[in-house]
């Protein structure tokens, strides 16, 4: 045992004692945290640009800012960076792809005709690295959405194109699901909306509902064993400030009435609204929801996920209410102003920290106090929980999972930047 390992073990033994005194079993908590899957978004690695020949990048109000050197420019570079990132992240991971990460290998083929063949390199990669895949149709960064509308477009030709794209994506998701023996979660987000106040708010929403219905109807033979569909609501985007077709109410209504998952992106609500408070509300009516954990700074800015109170509260809600399996967790942020691999590692490690911390919270005790009407002790207990020796448990968790402890990951990222990223 190295001196450093010995130090971690000492700290861990102390922490274990302190937690045990509060009725918390740290071994159990680590075990539970290791089973909690986090779906890692491929798009952090290349600023949401994608791999298509005429890669369109973002549009429709999403935007990556910064020009840090070393961006992945090919599928191989992106996979290399992703592998590097996950070697430094503990816990169970999935890989979340967007349709714009299709690899066409010189073929001229558009999004309404994609098949799993365009994702064969990703599938091989997933298999080799024992990662399950999730998927997203890409309704942005393409000439057919140049006017800001995709599935809700009044332009028949464009709308039909995007409906076909949705069908293809479900077929691709089915291929992923069959390969991996667990469902591929497909998230439908579309940027459709207006910068200024519309004269007709009804028709685009009716068109969106009909378009989604058509996609699901045409591909209804796809089993829920292979594909789980989710619809993502949004409040506004830059350039889409006044009206979003797929608003909170529309997507909630759609998910409930059609038996779909609702995607709650933490950047897609008014700033004082809290996704942590929405979970137990929507789960009274929905079997499952999908989270997009992000960090909005004044707007839906998609900053790197940090350990903040609201995000920690989201994970506490999942664990305290035993919502594992009902609340699926994906990350959705993109920062090009810092090393992109570091952005991945930090965001996901932070999510994993909050998950472990949620399992270390004295939830049962706090509930008992609440039912006994002792709100004084409930508040005191919540505050004291913040002061528990979490650090040594996290270090031990990382050690056990064979990933860097403390900030050792940063040294590795710096080396990788020197050896690989700076040469691009
Ligand atoms: C946009 C949505 C959406 C995208 C990704 C790339 O506001 O959050 O989920 O960020 O699909
Ligand atoms: Zn999102």
Short mmCIF file of C-alpha atoms and ligand atoms in Angstrom, two decimals:
data_model
loop_
_atom_site.label_atom_id
_atom_site.label_comp_id
_atom_site.label_asym_id
_atom_site.label_seq_id
_atom_site.Cartn_x
_atom_site.Cartn_y
_atom_site.Cartn_z
CA UNK A 1 0.00 0.00 0.00
CA UNK A 2 1.41 3.40 -0.95
CA UNK A 3 1.68 6.22 1.58
CA UNK A 4 -1.14 8.01 -0.17
CA UNK A 5 -3.39 4.97 -0.08
CA UNK A 6 -2.65 4.58 3.59
CA UNK A 7 -3.65 8.18 4.21
CA UNK A 8 -6.92 7.65 2.32
CA UNK A 9 -7.64 4.51 4.30
CA UNK A 10 -7.06 6.31 7.59
CA UNK A 11 -9.39 9.12 6.58
CA UNK A 12 -11.94 6.62 5.38
CA UNK A 13 -11.95 4.67 8.64
CA UNK A 14 -12.60 7.87 10.54
CA UNK A 15 -15.36 8.93 8.12
CA UNK A 16 -16.99 5.52 8.27
CA UNK A 17 -17.22 5.83 12.05
CA UNK A 18 -18.71 9.29 11.95
CA UNK A 19 -21.33 8.26 9.40
CA UNK A 20 -22.13 5.05 11.30
CA UNK A 21 -22.86 7.15 14.35
CA UNK A 22 -25.57 8.89 12.29
CA UNK A 23 -26.93 5.55 11.13
CA UNK A 24 -25.39 5.71 7.66
CA UNK A 25 -23.56 2.72 6.16
CA UNK A 26 -20.86 4.12 3.85
CA UNK A 27 -20.12 0.78 2.17
CA UNK A 28 -23.77 0.47 1.20
CA UNK A 29 -23.79 4.06 -0.03
CA UNK A 30 -20.76 3.46 -2.28
CA UNK A 31 -22.34 0.30 -3.63
CA UNK A 32 -25.61 2.09 -4.42
CA UNK A 33 -23.81 5.04 -6.02
CA UNK A 34 -21.85 2.72 -8.30
CA UNK A 35 -25.09 1.41 -9.81
CA UNK A 36 -26.56 4.82 -10.60
CA UNK A 37 -26.08 5.38 -14.33
CA UNK A 38 -25.09 8.75 -15.74
CA UNK A 39 -25.45 9.21 -19.48
CA UNK A 40 -22.48 11.20 -20.77
CA UNK A 41 -23.13 13.52 -23.68
CA UNK A 42 -20.72 13.09 -26.59
CA UNK A 43 -21.25 16.73 -27.59
CA UNK A 44 -19.06 18.20 -24.83
CA UNK A 45 -16.06 16.90 -26.77
CA UNK A 46 -16.49 18.92 -29.96
CA UNK A 47 -18.68 21.94 -29.13
CA UNK A 48 -21.85 20.27 -30.51
CA UNK A 49 -20.47 20.44 -34.05
CA UNK A 50 -20.99 16.82 -35.05
CA UNK A 51 -19.32 14.60 -37.63
CA UNK A 52 -21.40 14.97 -40.75
CA UNK A 53 -19.53 16.07 -43.87
CA UNK A 54 -21.00 19.58 -43.80
CA UNK A 55 -21.25 19.63 -40.03
CA UNK A 56 -23.80 22.29 -39.24
CA UNK A 57 -23.06 22.77 -35.56
CA UNK A 58 -25.57 24.42 -33.30
CA UNK A 59 -28.56 26.57 -34.12
CA UNK A 60 -31.92 27.27 -32.57
CA UNK A 61 -30.69 29.04 -29.49
CA UNK A 62 -28.00 26.68 -28.28
CA UNK A 63 -24.47 27.96 -28.39
CA UNK A 64 -21.00 26.91 -27.34
CA UNK A 65 -18.68 29.75 -26.42
CA UNK A 66 -14.89 29.73 -26.29
CA UNK A 67 -12.12 28.55 -28.58
CA UNK A 68 -9.85 26.51 -26.37
CA UNK A 69 -7.42 24.58 -28.59
CA UNK A 70 -7.59 20.82 -29.13
CA UNK A 71 -11.20 20.20 -30.14
CA UNK A 72 -11.94 16.69 -31.42
CA UNK A 73 -12.45 16.95 -35.19
CA UNK A 74 -13.17 13.34 -36.13
CA UNK A 75 -15.01 10.38 -34.66
CA UNK A 76 -11.72 8.77 -33.72
CA UNK A 77 -10.50 11.86 -31.90
CA UNK A 78 -13.81 12.21 -30.11
CA UNK A 79 -13.75 8.57 -29.04
CA UNK A 80 -10.14 8.89 -27.91
CA UNK A 81 -11.03 11.93 -25.76
CA UNK A 82 -14.12 10.23 -24.39
CA UNK A 83 -12.11 7.19 -23.37
CA UNK A 84 -9.58 9.43 -21.67
CA UNK A 85 -12.38 11.20 -19.82
CA UNK A 86 -14.11 8.05 -18.58
CA UNK A 87 -10.83 6.62 -17.33
CA UNK A 88 -10.97 9.39 -14.73
CA UNK A 89 -14.64 9.11 -13.75
CA UNK A 90 -16.04 6.62 -11.26
CA UNK A 91 -19.53 5.12 -11.40
CA UNK A 92 -21.74 3.66 -14.10
CA UNK A 93 -21.66 5.51 -17.41
CA UNK A 94 -23.67 5.48 -20.63
CA UNK A 95 -22.72 7.26 -23.85
CA UNK A 96 -25.24 9.70 -25.26
CA UNK A 97 -25.03 10.33 -29.01
CA UNK A 98 -26.72 12.84 -31.28
CA UNK A 99 -27.71 11.95 -34.83
CA UNK A 100 -25.28 14.61 -36.06
CA UNK A 101 -22.48 12.28 -34.93
CA UNK A 102 -23.22 9.99 -37.88
CA UNK A 103 -20.11 8.94 -39.78
CA UNK A 104 -20.86 8.96 -43.48
CA UNK A 105 -17.46 7.79 -44.73
CA UNK A 106 -17.77 9.80 -47.91
CA UNK A 107 -21.32 8.70 -48.70
CA UNK A 108 -23.94 11.31 -49.56
CA UNK A 109 -26.75 10.55 -47.23
CA UNK A 110 -29.00 12.90 -45.29
CA UNK A 111 -30.60 12.68 -41.86
CA UNK A 112 -33.91 11.37 -43.20
CA UNK A 113 -32.08 8.28 -44.43
CA UNK A 114 -29.68 7.44 -41.64
CA UNK A 115 -29.51 3.86 -40.46
CA UNK A 116 -27.47 2.13 -37.78
CA UNK A 117 -24.76 1.72 -40.42
CA UNK A 118 -23.80 5.37 -39.99
CA UNK A 119 -23.23 4.61 -36.31
CA UNK A 120 -21.37 1.33 -36.69
CA UNK A 121 -18.11 2.81 -35.41
CA UNK A 122 -19.92 4.09 -32.33
CA UNK A 123 -21.59 0.73 -31.82
CA UNK A 124 -18.27 -1.11 -32.02
CA UNK A 125 -16.78 1.40 -29.60
CA UNK A 126 -19.70 0.96 -27.20
CA UNK A 127 -19.42 -2.79 -27.30
CA UNK A 128 -15.69 -2.80 -26.80
CA UNK A 129 -15.91 -0.49 -23.82
CA UNK A 130 -19.08 -2.00 -22.34
CA UNK A 131 -21.04 1.20 -22.62
CA UNK A 132 -24.74 1.35 -23.42
CA UNK A 133 -25.79 4.02 -25.91
CA UNK A 134 -28.50 6.66 -25.70
CA UNK A 135 -29.58 8.72 -28.71
CA UNK A 136 -31.03 12.03 -29.90
CA UNK A 137 -32.48 13.08 -33.23
CA UNK A 138 -30.74 16.29 -34.31
CA UNK A 139 -33.31 18.93 -35.20
CA UNK A 140 -30.76 21.73 -35.50
CA UNK A 141 -27.66 22.66 -37.51
CA UNK A 142 -29.15 21.75 -40.87
CA UNK A 143 -30.49 23.69 -43.90
CA UNK A 144 -33.99 22.25 -43.38
CA UNK A 145 -34.28 24.09 -40.07
CA UNK A 146 -32.83 27.38 -41.31
CA UNK A 147 -36.08 29.23 -40.54
CA UNK A 148 -36.03 27.94 -36.97
CA UNK A 149 -38.70 25.29 -37.43
CA UNK A 150 -38.39 21.51 -37.70
CA UNK A 151 -41.23 19.20 -36.65
CA UNK A 152 -43.58 22.17 -36.25
CA UNK A 153 -42.70 23.72 -39.58
CA UNK A 154 -45.49 25.01 -41.80
CA UNK A 155 -43.25 24.07 -44.71
CA UNK A 156 -44.57 20.67 -45.66
CA UNK A 157 -41.35 19.47 -47.25
CA UNK A 158 -39.20 20.39 -44.27
CA UNK A 159 -41.68 19.00 -41.77
CA UNK A 160 -41.82 15.71 -43.65
CA UNK A 161 -38.03 15.57 -43.72
CA UNK A 162 -37.88 15.93 -39.95
CA UNK A 163 -40.64 13.41 -39.36
CA UNK A 164 -38.65 10.90 -41.40
CA UNK A 165 -35.57 11.79 -39.36
CA UNK A 166 -37.47 10.99 -36.17
CA UNK A 167 -38.47 7.59 -37.52
CA UNK A 168 -34.90 6.79 -38.56
CA UNK A 169 -33.67 7.73 -35.11
CA UNK A 170 -36.09 5.34 -33.43
CA UNK A 171 -34.89 2.57 -35.75
CA UNK A 172 -31.28 3.36 -34.91
CA UNK A 173 -32.14 3.42 -31.21
CA UNK A 174 -33.73 0.01 -31.63
CA UNK A 175 -30.49 -1.34 -33.11
CA UNK A 176 -28.59 0.10 -30.14
CA UNK A 177 -31.11 -1.36 -27.68
CA UNK A 178 -30.91 -4.82 -29.23
CA UNK A 179 -27.12 -4.76 -29.20
CA UNK A 180 -26.78 -3.66 -25.60
CA UNK A 181 -29.63 -5.61 -24.03
CA UNK A 182 -30.97 -2.54 -22.26
CA UNK A 183 -33.06 0.34 -23.56
CA UNK A 184 -31.59 3.15 -25.59
CA UNK A 185 -33.13 6.36 -24.28
CA UNK A 186 -34.05 8.66 -27.17
CA UNK A 187 -34.58 12.30 -26.37
CA UNK A 188 -36.64 14.48 -28.72
CA UNK A 189 -35.72 18.13 -28.45
CA UNK A 190 -36.46 20.60 -31.20
CA UNK A 191 -35.67 24.34 -31.24
CA UNK A 192 -38.91 25.41 -32.95
CA UNK A 193 -40.08 28.83 -31.95
CA UNK A 194 -40.18 32.57 -32.62
CA UNK A 195 -38.02 35.50 -31.66
CA UNK A 196 -41.05 37.74 -31.49
CA UNK A 197 -44.65 37.34 -30.48
CA UNK A 198 -46.43 35.03 -32.91
CA UNK A 199 -49.76 35.80 -34.51
CA UNK A 200 -50.63 32.10 -34.48
CA UNK A 201 -49.58 30.18 -31.40
CA UNK A 202 -51.93 27.28 -31.93
CA UNK A 203 -51.02 25.81 -35.32
CA UNK A 204 -47.30 25.17 -34.67
CA UNK A 205 -48.20 23.31 -31.48
CA UNK A 206 -50.83 21.26 -33.26
CA UNK A 207 -48.30 20.46 -35.99
CA UNK A 208 -45.68 19.42 -33.45
CA UNK A 209 -48.08 17.06 -31.67
CA UNK A 210 -49.19 15.56 -34.98
CA UNK A 211 -45.60 15.16 -36.18
CA UNK A 212 -44.51 13.39 -32.99
CA UNK A 213 -47.60 11.18 -33.17
CA UNK A 214 -46.75 10.25 -36.73
CA UNK A 215 -43.18 9.28 -35.81
CA UNK A 216 -44.32 7.07 -32.96
CA UNK A 217 -47.23 5.57 -34.88
CA UNK A 218 -45.07 4.60 -37.85
CA UNK A 219 -42.49 2.94 -35.61
CA UNK A 220 -44.84 1.52 -33.01
CA UNK A 221 -43.46 -1.99 -33.33
CA UNK A 222 -40.30 -0.93 -31.56
CA UNK A 223 -40.36 -2.42 -28.08
CA UNK A 224 -39.88 -0.47 -24.87
CA UNK A 225 -37.28 -3.08 -24.05
CA UNK A 226 -35.14 -1.52 -26.73
CA UNK A 227 -36.17 2.12 -26.84
CA UNK A 228 -37.52 4.58 -24.31
CA UNK A 229 -38.63 7.90 -25.80
CA UNK A 230 -38.48 11.22 -24.03
CA UNK A 231 -39.69 14.69 -25.02
CA UNK A 232 -37.79 17.75 -23.80
CA UNK A 233 -39.49 21.02 -23.00
CA UNK A 234 -37.87 24.42 -23.10
CA UNK A 235 -38.72 27.95 -22.06
CA UNK A 236 -36.71 30.00 -24.54
CA UNK A 237 -33.44 30.25 -26.45
CA UNK A 238 -31.30 33.07 -27.79
CA UNK A 239 -33.16 34.20 -30.90
CA UNK A 240 -36.20 32.20 -29.79
CA UNK A 241 -37.22 34.41 -26.89
CA UNK A 242 -40.94 34.88 -27.26
CA UNK A 243 -42.39 31.50 -28.07
CA UNK A 244 -41.18 27.92 -27.88
CA UNK A 245 -43.49 25.39 -29.49
CA UNK A 246 -42.43 22.54 -27.19
CA UNK A 247 -43.05 24.41 -23.96
CA UNK A 248 -43.31 22.93 -20.47
CA UNK A 249 -47.04 22.42 -20.61
CA UNK A 250 -47.00 21.02 -24.13
CA UNK A 251 -44.34 18.43 -23.43
CA UNK A 252 -45.79 17.47 -20.06
CA UNK A 253 -49.19 16.96 -21.66
CA UNK A 254 -47.63 15.02 -24.49
CA UNK A 255 -45.64 12.74 -22.20
CA UNK A 256 -48.60 11.98 -19.94
CA UNK A 257 -51.08 11.37 -22.74
CA UNK A 258 -48.73 9.33 -24.93
CA UNK A 259 -46.85 7.37 -22.28
CA UNK A 260 -43.50 9.00 -23.01
CA UNK A 261 -40.79 10.19 -20.66
CA UNK A 262 -40.62 13.89 -19.92
CA UNK A 263 -37.15 15.42 -20.15
CA UNK A 264 -36.45 18.06 -17.55
CA UNK A 265 -33.39 20.10 -18.48
CA UNK A 266 -32.22 22.15 -15.51
CA UNK A 267 -31.58 25.15 -17.78
CA UNK A 268 -35.03 25.19 -19.34
CA UNK A 269 -37.12 26.96 -16.74
CA UNK A 270 -37.57 30.36 -15.15
CA UNK A 271 -34.59 30.99 -12.86
CA UNK A 272 -36.48 30.56 -9.60
CA UNK A 273 -38.19 27.36 -10.69
CA UNK A 274 -36.48 24.25 -9.41
CA UNK A 275 -36.34 20.95 -11.22
CA UNK A 276 -35.74 19.31 -7.83
CA UNK A 277 -39.26 20.30 -6.86
CA UNK A 278 -40.77 19.10 -10.15
CA UNK A 279 -39.70 15.47 -9.87
CA UNK A 280 -42.13 14.32 -7.21
CA UNK A 281 -44.89 16.30 -8.93
CA UNK A 282 -44.57 14.90 -12.45
CA UNK A 283 -43.85 11.39 -11.16
CA UNK A 284 -47.38 11.25 -9.75
CA UNK A 285 -48.48 11.02 -13.38
CA UNK A 286 -45.49 9.66 -15.28
CA UNK A 287 -43.72 6.36 -14.78
CA UNK A 288 -40.33 7.83 -15.70
CA UNK A 289 -38.56 11.08 -16.47
CA UNK A 290 -35.22 11.92 -18.04
CA UNK A 291 -32.97 14.58 -16.55
CA UNK A 292 -30.65 16.83 -18.47
CA UNK A 293 -28.32 18.09 -15.78
CA UNK A 294 -26.81 21.37 -16.86
CA UNK A 295 -25.82 24.67 -15.20
CA UNK A 296 -27.61 27.77 -16.33
CA UNK A 297 -25.81 31.01 -15.51
CA UNK A 298 -28.36 33.82 -15.95
CA UNK A 299 -29.74 31.98 -18.96
CA UNK A 300 -29.64 28.46 -20.42
CA UNK A 301 -25.89 28.82 -20.82
CA UNK A 302 -24.95 25.14 -20.41
CA UNK A 303 -21.97 25.72 -18.10
CA UNK A 304 -20.05 22.74 -16.70
CA UNK A 305 -21.99 21.02 -13.91
CA UNK A 306 -20.68 21.89 -10.47
CA UNK A 307 -21.67 20.77 -7.00
CA UNK A 308 -24.27 23.39 -6.23
CA UNK A 309 -27.23 23.29 -3.88
CA UNK A 310 -29.96 22.83 -6.46
CA UNK A 311 -28.22 20.02 -8.34
CA UNK A 312 -27.40 18.25 -5.08
CA UNK A 313 -31.03 18.63 -4.11
CA UNK A 314 -32.09 16.91 -7.35
CA UNK A 315 -30.00 13.85 -6.50
CA UNK A 316 -31.24 13.93 -2.92
CA UNK A 317 -34.79 13.87 -4.20
CA UNK A 318 -34.07 10.83 -6.36
CA UNK A 319 -32.40 8.89 -3.56
CA UNK A 320 -34.67 9.92 -0.69
CA UNK A 321 -37.79 9.10 -2.72
CA UNK A 322 -36.28 5.90 -4.14
CA UNK A 323 -36.74 7.17 -7.68
CA UNK A 324 -33.75 5.26 -9.09
CA UNK A 325 -34.90 3.60 -12.28
CA UNK A 326 -37.69 6.14 -12.64
CA UNK A 327 -35.49 9.20 -12.98
CA UNK A 328 -32.91 8.60 -15.69
CA UNK A 329 -29.94 10.88 -15.61
CA UNK A 330 -28.15 12.46 -18.56
CA UNK A 331 -25.83 15.45 -18.62
CA UNK A 332 -26.20 18.32 -21.06
CA UNK A 333 -23.62 21.09 -21.04
CA UNK A 334 -20.88 22.32 -23.34
CA UNK A 335 -17.98 24.59 -22.60
CA UNK A 336 -15.29 25.42 -25.16
CA UNK A 337 -13.51 28.00 -23.03
CA UNK A 338 -11.56 25.40 -21.02
CA UNK A 339 -9.95 22.05 -21.79
CA UNK A 340 -12.89 19.99 -23.07
CA UNK A 341 -11.74 16.71 -21.52
CA UNK A 342 -11.42 18.49 -18.19
CA UNK A 343 -14.92 19.90 -18.66
CA UNK A 344 -16.24 16.38 -19.16
CA UNK A 345 -14.32 14.97 -16.20
CA UNK A 346 -15.32 17.76 -13.83
CA UNK A 347 -19.00 17.80 -14.77
CA UNK A 348 -19.43 14.06 -14.51
CA UNK A 349 -17.26 13.65 -11.41
CA UNK A 350 -19.31 16.40 -9.78
CA UNK A 351 -22.53 14.58 -10.66
CA UNK A 352 -21.08 11.37 -9.23
CA UNK A 353 -20.04 13.21 -6.06
CA UNK A 354 -23.56 14.51 -5.58
CA UNK A 355 -24.96 11.01 -6.14
CA UNK A 356 -22.65 9.49 -3.52
CA UNK A 357 -23.42 12.35 -1.17
CA UNK A 358 -27.16 11.74 -1.61
CA UNK A 359 -26.67 8.12 -0.54
CA UNK A 360 -24.78 9.32 2.53
CA UNK A 361 -27.57 11.62 3.68
CA UNK A 362 -29.51 10.54 6.81
CA UNK A 363 -32.77 10.46 4.86
CA UNK A 364 -34.67 8.04 7.09
CA UNK A 365 -33.80 9.98 10.20
CA UNK A 366 -34.86 13.27 8.64
CA UNK A 367 -38.19 11.80 7.59
CA UNK A 368 -38.83 10.45 11.06
CA UNK A 369 -38.18 13.90 12.51
CA UNK A 370 -40.56 15.42 10.00
CA UNK A 371 -43.35 12.99 10.85
CA UNK A 372 -42.76 13.64 14.52
CA UNK A 373 -43.30 17.33 13.80
CA UNK A 374 -39.79 18.23 14.97
CA UNK A 375 -38.88 20.67 12.22
CA UNK A 376 -36.16 22.19 14.39
CA UNK A 377 -34.24 18.93 14.40
CA UNK A 378 -34.99 18.37 10.72
CA UNK A 379 -33.32 21.65 9.79
CA UNK A 380 -30.46 21.04 12.22
CA UNK A 381 -29.98 17.55 10.76
CA UNK A 382 -29.96 18.82 7.18
CA UNK A 383 -27.36 21.42 8.06
CA UNK A 384 -25.17 19.04 10.08
CA UNK A 385 -25.23 16.62 7.14
CA UNK A 386 -23.32 19.23 5.13
CA UNK A 387 -20.51 19.04 7.62
CA UNK A 388 -19.94 15.28 7.45
CA UNK A 389 -16.54 13.96 6.29
CA UNK A 390 -17.58 13.31 2.71
CA UNK A 391 -14.10 13.84 1.22
CA UNK A 392 -12.46 10.65 2.49
CA UNK A 393 -15.44 8.53 1.37
CA UNK A 394 -15.24 10.04 -2.12
CA UNK A 395 -11.49 9.40 -2.21
CA UNK A 396 -12.01 5.78 -1.22
CA UNK A 397 -14.77 5.44 -3.81
CA UNK A 398 -12.40 6.70 -6.53
CA UNK A 399 -9.60 4.45 -5.29
CA UNK A 400 -11.88 1.41 -5.34
CA UNK A 401 -13.00 2.22 -8.86
CA UNK A 402 -9.47 2.70 -10.07
CA UNK A 403 -9.80 6.34 -11.07
CA UNK A 404 -7.61 9.24 -9.95
CA UNK A 405 -8.06 10.43 -6.37
CA UNK A 406 -8.36 14.14 -5.57
CA UNK A 407 -7.01 16.45 -8.25
CA UNK A 408 -4.69 13.79 -9.69
CA UNK A 409 -7.04 13.74 -12.70
CA UNK A 410 -5.94 17.28 -13.54
CA UNK A 411 -2.30 16.24 -13.85
CA UNK A 412 -3.44 13.52 -16.25
CA UNK A 413 -5.51 15.94 -18.30
CA UNK A 414 -2.58 18.36 -18.53
CA UNK A 415 -0.34 15.55 -19.75
CA UNK A 416 -2.98 14.49 -22.29
CA UNK A 417 -3.24 18.07 -23.48
CA UNK A 418 0.52 18.17 -23.99
CA UNK A 419 0.75 14.78 -25.70
CA UNK A 420 -2.45 14.74 -27.74
CA UNK A 421 -4.70 17.81 -27.75
CA UNK A 422 -2.01 20.41 -28.42
CA UNK A 423 -0.92 18.54 -31.54
CA UNK A 424 -4.27 18.88 -33.27
C1 LIG B 1 -31.21 22.46 -25.96
C2 LIG B 1 -31.49 21.17 -25.28
C3 LIG B 1 -30.92 19.94 -25.92
C4 LIG B 1 -29.52 20.11 -26.45
C5 LIG B 1 -28.84 18.81 -26.81
C6 LIG B 1 -27.63 19.04 -27.67
O1 LIG B 1 -31.56 23.55 -25.22
O2 LIG B 1 -31.06 21.24 -23.95
O3 LIG B 1 -31.03 18.87 -25.07
O4 LIG B 1 -28.70 20.80 -25.55
O5 LIG B 1 -29.72 17.94 -27.37
ZN1 LIG B 2 -31.17 19.45 -22.81
#
